[in-house]
Every structure is written in C-alpha cells, then in structure tokens.
mmCIF file of C-alpha atoms in Angstrom:
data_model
loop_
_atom_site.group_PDB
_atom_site.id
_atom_site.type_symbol
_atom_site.label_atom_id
_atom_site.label_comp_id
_atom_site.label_asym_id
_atom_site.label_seq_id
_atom_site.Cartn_x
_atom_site.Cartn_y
_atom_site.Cartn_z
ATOM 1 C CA UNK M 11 8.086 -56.027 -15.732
ATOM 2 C CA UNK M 12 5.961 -55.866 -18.922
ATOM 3 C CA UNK M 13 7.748 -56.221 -22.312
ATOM 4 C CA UNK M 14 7.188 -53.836 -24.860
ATOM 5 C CA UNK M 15 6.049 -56.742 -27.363
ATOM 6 C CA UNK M 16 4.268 -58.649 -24.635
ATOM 7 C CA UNK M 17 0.552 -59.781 -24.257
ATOM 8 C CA UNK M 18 -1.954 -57.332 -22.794
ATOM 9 C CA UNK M 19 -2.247 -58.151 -18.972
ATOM 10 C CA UNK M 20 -5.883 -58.341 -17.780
ATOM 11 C CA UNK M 21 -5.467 -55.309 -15.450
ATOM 12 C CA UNK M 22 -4.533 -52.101 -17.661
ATOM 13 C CA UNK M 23 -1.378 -50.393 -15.849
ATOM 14 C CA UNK M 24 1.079 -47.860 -16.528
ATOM 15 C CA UNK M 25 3.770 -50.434 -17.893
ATOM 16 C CA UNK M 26 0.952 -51.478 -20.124
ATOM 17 C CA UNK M 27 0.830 -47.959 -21.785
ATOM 18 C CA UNK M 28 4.284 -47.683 -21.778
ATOM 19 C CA UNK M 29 4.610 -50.742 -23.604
ATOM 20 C CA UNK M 30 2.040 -49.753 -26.617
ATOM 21 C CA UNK M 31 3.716 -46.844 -26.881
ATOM 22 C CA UNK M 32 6.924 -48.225 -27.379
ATOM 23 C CA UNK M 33 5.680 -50.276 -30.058
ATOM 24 C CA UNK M 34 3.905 -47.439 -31.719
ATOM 25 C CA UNK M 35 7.020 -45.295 -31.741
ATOM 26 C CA UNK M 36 8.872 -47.925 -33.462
ATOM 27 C CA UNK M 37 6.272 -47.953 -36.313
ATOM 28 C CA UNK M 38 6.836 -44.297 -36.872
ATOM 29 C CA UNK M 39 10.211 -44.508 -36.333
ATOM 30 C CA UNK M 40 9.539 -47.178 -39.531
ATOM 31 C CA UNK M 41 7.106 -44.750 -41.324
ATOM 32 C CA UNK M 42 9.779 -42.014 -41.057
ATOM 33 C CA UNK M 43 12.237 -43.845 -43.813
ATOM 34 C CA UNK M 44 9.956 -43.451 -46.300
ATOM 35 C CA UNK M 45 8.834 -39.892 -45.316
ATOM 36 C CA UNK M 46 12.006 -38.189 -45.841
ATOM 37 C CA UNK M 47 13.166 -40.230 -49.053
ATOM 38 C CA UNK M 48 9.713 -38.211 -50.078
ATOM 39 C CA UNK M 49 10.733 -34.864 -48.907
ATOM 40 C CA UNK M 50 14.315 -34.892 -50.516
ATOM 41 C CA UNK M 51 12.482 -36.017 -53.365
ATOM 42 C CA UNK M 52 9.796 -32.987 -53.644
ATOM 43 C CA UNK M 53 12.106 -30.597 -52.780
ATOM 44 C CA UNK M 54 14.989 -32.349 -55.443
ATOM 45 C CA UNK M 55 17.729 -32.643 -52.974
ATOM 46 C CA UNK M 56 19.339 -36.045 -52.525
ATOM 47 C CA UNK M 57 17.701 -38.853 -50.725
ATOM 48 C CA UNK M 58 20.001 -41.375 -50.174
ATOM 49 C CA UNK M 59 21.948 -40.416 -47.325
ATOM 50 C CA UNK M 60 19.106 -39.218 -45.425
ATOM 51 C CA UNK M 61 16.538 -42.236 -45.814
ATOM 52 C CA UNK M 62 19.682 -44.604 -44.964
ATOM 53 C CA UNK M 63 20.079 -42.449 -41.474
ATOM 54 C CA UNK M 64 16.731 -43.486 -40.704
ATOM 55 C CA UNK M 65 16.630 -46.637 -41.810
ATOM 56 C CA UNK M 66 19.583 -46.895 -39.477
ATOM 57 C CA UNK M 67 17.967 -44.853 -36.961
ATOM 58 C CA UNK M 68 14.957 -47.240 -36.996
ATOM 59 C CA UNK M 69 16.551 -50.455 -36.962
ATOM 60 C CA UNK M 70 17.987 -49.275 -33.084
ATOM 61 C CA UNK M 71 14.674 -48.427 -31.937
ATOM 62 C CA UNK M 72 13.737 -51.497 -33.072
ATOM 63 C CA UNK M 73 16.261 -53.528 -31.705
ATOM 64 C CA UNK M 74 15.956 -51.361 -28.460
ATOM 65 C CA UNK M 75 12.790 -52.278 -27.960
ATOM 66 C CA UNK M 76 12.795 -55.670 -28.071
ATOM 67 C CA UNK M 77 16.401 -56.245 -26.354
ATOM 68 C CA UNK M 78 15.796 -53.306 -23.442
ATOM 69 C CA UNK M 79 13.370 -53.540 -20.834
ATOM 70 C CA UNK M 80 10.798 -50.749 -19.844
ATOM 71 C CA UNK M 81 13.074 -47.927 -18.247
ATOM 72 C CA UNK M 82 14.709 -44.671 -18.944
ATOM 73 C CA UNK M 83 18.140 -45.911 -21.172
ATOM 74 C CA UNK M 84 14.302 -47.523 -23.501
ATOM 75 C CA UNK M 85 13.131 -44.071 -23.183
ATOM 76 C CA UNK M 86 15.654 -41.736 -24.263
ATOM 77 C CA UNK M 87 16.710 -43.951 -27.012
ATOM 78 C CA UNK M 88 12.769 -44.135 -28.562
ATOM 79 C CA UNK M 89 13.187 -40.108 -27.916
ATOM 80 C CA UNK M 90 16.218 -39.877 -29.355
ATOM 81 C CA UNK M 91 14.829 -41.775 -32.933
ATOM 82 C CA UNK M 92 12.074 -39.783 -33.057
ATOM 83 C CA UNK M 93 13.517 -36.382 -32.928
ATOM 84 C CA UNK M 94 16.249 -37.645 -35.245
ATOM 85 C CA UNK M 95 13.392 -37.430 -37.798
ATOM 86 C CA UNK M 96 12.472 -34.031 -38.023
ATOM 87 C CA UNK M 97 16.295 -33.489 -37.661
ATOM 88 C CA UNK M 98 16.559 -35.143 -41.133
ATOM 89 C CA UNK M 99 13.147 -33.875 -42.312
ATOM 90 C CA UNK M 100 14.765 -30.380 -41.934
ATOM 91 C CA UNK M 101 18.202 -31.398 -43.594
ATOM 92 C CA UNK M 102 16.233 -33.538 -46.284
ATOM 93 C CA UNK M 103 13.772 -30.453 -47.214
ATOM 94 C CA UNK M 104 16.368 -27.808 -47.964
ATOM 95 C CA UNK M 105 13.876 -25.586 -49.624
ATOM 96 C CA UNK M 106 10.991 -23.610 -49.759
ATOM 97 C CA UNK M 107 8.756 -25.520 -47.300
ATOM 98 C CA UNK M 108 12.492 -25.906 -44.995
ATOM 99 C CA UNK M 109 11.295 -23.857 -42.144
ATOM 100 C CA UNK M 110 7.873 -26.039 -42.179
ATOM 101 C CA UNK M 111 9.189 -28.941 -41.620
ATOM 102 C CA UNK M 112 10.849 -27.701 -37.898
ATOM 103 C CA UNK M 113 6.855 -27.944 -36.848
ATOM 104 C CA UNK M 114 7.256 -31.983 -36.527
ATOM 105 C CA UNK M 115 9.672 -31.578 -33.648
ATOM 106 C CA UNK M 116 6.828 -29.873 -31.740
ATOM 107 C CA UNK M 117 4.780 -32.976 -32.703
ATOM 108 C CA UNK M 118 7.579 -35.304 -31.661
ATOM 109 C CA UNK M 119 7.426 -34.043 -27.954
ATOM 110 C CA UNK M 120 3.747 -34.080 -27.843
ATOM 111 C CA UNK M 121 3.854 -37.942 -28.889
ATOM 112 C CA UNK M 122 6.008 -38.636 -26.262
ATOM 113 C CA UNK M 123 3.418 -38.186 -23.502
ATOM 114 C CA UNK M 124 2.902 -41.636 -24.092
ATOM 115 C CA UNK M 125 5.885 -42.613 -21.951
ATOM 116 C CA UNK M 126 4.081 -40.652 -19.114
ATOM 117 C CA UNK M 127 7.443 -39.893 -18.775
ATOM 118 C CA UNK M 128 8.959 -35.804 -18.172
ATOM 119 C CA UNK M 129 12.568 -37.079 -18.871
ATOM 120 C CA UNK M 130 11.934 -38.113 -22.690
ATOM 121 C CA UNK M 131 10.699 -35.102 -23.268
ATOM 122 C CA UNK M 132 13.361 -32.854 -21.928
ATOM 123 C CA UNK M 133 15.784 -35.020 -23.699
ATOM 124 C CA UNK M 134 14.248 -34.443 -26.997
ATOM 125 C CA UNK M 135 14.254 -30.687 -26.482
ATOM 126 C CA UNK M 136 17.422 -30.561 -25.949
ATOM 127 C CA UNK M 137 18.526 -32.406 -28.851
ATOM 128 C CA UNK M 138 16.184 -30.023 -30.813
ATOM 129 C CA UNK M 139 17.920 -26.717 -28.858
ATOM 130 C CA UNK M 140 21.715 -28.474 -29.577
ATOM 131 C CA UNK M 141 20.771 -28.996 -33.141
ATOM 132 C CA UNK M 142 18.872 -25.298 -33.802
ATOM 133 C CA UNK M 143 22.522 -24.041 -32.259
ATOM 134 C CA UNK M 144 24.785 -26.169 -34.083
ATOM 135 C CA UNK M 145 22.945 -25.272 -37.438
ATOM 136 C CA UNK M 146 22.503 -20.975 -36.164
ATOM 137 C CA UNK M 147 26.022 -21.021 -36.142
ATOM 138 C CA UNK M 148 27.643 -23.044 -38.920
ATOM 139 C CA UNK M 149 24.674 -22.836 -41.604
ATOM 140 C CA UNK M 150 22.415 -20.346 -40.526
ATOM 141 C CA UNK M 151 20.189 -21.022 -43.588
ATOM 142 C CA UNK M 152 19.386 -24.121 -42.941
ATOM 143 C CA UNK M 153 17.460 -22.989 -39.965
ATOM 144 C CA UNK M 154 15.813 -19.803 -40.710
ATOM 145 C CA UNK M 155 15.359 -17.858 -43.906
ATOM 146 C CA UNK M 156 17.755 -14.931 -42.179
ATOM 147 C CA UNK M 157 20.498 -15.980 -38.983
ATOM 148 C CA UNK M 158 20.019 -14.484 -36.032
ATOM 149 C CA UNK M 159 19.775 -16.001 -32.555
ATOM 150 C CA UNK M 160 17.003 -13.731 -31.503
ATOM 151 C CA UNK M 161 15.212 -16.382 -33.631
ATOM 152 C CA UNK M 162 16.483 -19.125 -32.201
ATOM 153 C CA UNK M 163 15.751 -17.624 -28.896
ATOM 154 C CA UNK M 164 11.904 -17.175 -30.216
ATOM 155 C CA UNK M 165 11.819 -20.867 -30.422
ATOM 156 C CA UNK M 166 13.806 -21.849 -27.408
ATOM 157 C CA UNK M 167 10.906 -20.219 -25.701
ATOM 158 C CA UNK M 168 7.977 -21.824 -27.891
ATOM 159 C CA UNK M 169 9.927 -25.080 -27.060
ATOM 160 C CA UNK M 170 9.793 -24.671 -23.142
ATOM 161 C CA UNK M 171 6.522 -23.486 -22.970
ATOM 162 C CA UNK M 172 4.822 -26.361 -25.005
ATOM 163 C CA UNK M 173 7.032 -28.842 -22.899
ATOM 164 C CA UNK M 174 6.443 -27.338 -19.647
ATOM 165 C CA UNK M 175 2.174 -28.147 -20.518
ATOM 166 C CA UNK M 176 3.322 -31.757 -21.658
ATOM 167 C CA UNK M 177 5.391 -32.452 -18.346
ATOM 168 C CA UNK M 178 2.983 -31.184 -16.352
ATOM 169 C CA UNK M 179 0.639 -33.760 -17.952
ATOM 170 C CA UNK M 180 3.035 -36.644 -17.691
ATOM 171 C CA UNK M 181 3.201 -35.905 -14.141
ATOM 172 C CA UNK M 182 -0.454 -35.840 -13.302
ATOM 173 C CA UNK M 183 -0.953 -38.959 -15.563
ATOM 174 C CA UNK M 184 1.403 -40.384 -13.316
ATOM 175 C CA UNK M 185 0.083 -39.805 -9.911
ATOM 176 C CA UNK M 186 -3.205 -40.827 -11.161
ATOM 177 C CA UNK M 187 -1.831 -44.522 -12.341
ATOM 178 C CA UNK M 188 0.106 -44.462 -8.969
ATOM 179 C CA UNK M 189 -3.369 -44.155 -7.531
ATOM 180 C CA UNK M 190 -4.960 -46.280 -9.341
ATOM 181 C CA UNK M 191 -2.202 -49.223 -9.168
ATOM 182 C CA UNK M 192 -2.084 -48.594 -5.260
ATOM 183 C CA UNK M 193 -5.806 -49.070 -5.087
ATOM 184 C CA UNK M 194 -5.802 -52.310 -7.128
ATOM 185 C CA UNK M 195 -3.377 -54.017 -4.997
ATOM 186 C CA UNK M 196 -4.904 -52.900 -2.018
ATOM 187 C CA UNK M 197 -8.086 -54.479 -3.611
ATOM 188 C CA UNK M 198 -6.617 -57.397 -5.012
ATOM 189 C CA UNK M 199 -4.390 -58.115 -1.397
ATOM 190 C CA UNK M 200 -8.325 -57.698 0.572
ATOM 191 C CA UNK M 201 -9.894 -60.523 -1.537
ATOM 192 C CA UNK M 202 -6.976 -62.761 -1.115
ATOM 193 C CA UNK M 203 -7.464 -62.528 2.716
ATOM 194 C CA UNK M 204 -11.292 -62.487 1.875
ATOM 195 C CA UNK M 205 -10.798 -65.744 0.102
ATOM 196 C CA UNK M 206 -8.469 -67.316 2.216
ATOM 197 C CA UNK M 207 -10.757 -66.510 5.542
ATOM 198 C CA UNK M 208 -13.985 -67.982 3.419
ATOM 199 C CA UNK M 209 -11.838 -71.132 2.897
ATOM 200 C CA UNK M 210 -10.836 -71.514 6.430
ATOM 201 C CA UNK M 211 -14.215 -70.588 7.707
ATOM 202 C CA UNK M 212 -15.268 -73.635 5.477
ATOM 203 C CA UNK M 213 -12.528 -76.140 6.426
ATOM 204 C CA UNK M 214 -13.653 -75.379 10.392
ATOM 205 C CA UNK M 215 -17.552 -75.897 9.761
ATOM 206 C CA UNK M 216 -16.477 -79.028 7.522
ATOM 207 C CA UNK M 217 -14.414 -80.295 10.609
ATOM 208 C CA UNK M 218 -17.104 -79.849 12.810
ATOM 209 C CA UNK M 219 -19.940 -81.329 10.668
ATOM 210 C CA UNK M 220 -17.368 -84.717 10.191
ATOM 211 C CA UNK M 221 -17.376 -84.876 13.868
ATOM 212 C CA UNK M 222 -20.955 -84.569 14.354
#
C-alpha cells in the first residue's frame, strides 16, 4: 500500500495517483486559510473565526494524510476539508459577490476526480445539498439574494448533473488502471518464469559441459 507522502514507485499505478492527490489536496486545503481571511476582509465581515475553521480544518487533512492509509475513511475526510472551504468562503463573503463564491463547490467536486474515486464525490455533494438546506431554511439570505427552494432545487439539479459526468469519469479511469495494473502483473509474473527458465536452461547446459 503506497503512502500518501511516499517515494514515486517505478511503475505509475492508481495508488500512485491517489497518493499525489492526497498531497495536493492538503496544500489547498493549506492555501484555503489564507483565502477566506481575504474574502472576509474584501467584503469587511470578520475574519477570525472563519480563517481559524480552516486552519483547523487543514491541520486534520493534514494529519489524515499522513496517519491514514490510502482508503475511503482518507477519502471522505480530504472531501470533507475541501468542501468545508467554499462552505466558509460563502459564510466569510456575506456580500455582494456572496452568491459567487457557491461556484468553488462545483470546482471542489471536479478536483476530486483525482481520487478516481465516485464515493468522494457524492459525499461532498451532499454536504453541499445539507448545507444549501440548512442555510434555505434558517437564513435564506445567506444563500440566495431571495429564499425559495425552487432555487435550491435549480442547483440540486446543476449539482447531480455535473457529478453524474465526474463519476462516470472516475469509473472509466478506473477500469482502465484495473487494465492496465492486470496487464503489468501478468507481464511482470511472464518474465519472472522467463528468467527463471533462462537460468535453469543455463544451470543444465553448465552441468552438462562440467561433465564433458
């Protein structure tokens, strides 16, 4: 099992990818502190609370990358810290530019192909649909300029279509490294048994040649 802050193996697999991704996401996840502390800023709202939630937010992935190996619980919590951002972005940006800042969630799911992964996906749609809810029904304004949940609806089904494209790419990203690892073992397994046939072939005509 490859570690997300392990060395490269010679022969690029799917845990491979998995594990650069991880270590990008914690980056962002990094880069995100100072991006909202910016946005509360331009849009004069406070900044404290919402740069320490990050901050917070990024130390887990962090620690959850290096403590966790590869799997889903790694996954879901690397999901989870990136769609925390926009989350915050959102809160952060109380404003005019508000309702631009929900466009980074669609950006979140689209980074997470890089799991290869459907499950991280879903997972961050859903916290985006719980949160959209949450916000529809307790401060409305802080979602859309007017309540409504023939809005939210709008973007439930802008959410579901752009994931649906992105799962079905995770999917056939994944058969294809299934492939492509099945192949290379298959390959790797015939030139052991080529090698190891050479080196008895060898040993027999050495045998006979000492006899001679």
């Amino acid at each position: 099992m490859v570690s997300p802050f392990s060395r490269k193996s010679s022969a690029f697999r799917l845990s491979d990818l998995r594990a650069a991704a991880t270590r990008l996401y914690v980056l962002i996840a990094w880069l995100h502190v100072p991006a909202v502390a910016i946005i509360a800023l331009d849009a004069h709202n406070p900044w404290i609370a919402s740069t320490l939630v990050l901050a917070a937010v990024a130390v887990v992935a962090t620690i959850a990358a290096r403590v966790l190996p590869d799997g889903v619980a790694l996954r879901l919590t690397m999901a989870g810290a990136l769609t925390a951002a926009p989350i915050l972005f959102v809160y952060a940006g109380r404003g005019a530019y508000q309702i631009d800042y929900h466009m980074y969630f669609f950006a979140v799911y689209a980074m997470l192909v890089g799991y290869v992964d459907w499950r991280p996906i879903v997972f961050a749609a859903g916290l985006t649909a719980v949160h959209h809810l949450l916000l529809d029904q307790f401060v409305p304004a802080d979602v859309f300029p007017q309540e409504g949940l023939d809005r939210v609806a709008l973007h439930v089904i802008t959410v579901v279509a752009e994931c649906t494209v992105l799962i079905w790419i995770t999917q056939t990203i994944q058969a294809l490294f299934t492939r492509i690892d099945a192949l290379m073992d298959f390959t790797a397994q015939a030139t052991a048994e080529a090698i190891a046939d050479a080196q008895a072939e060898n040993d027999r005509l050495r045998s006979q040649l000492t006899k001679a």
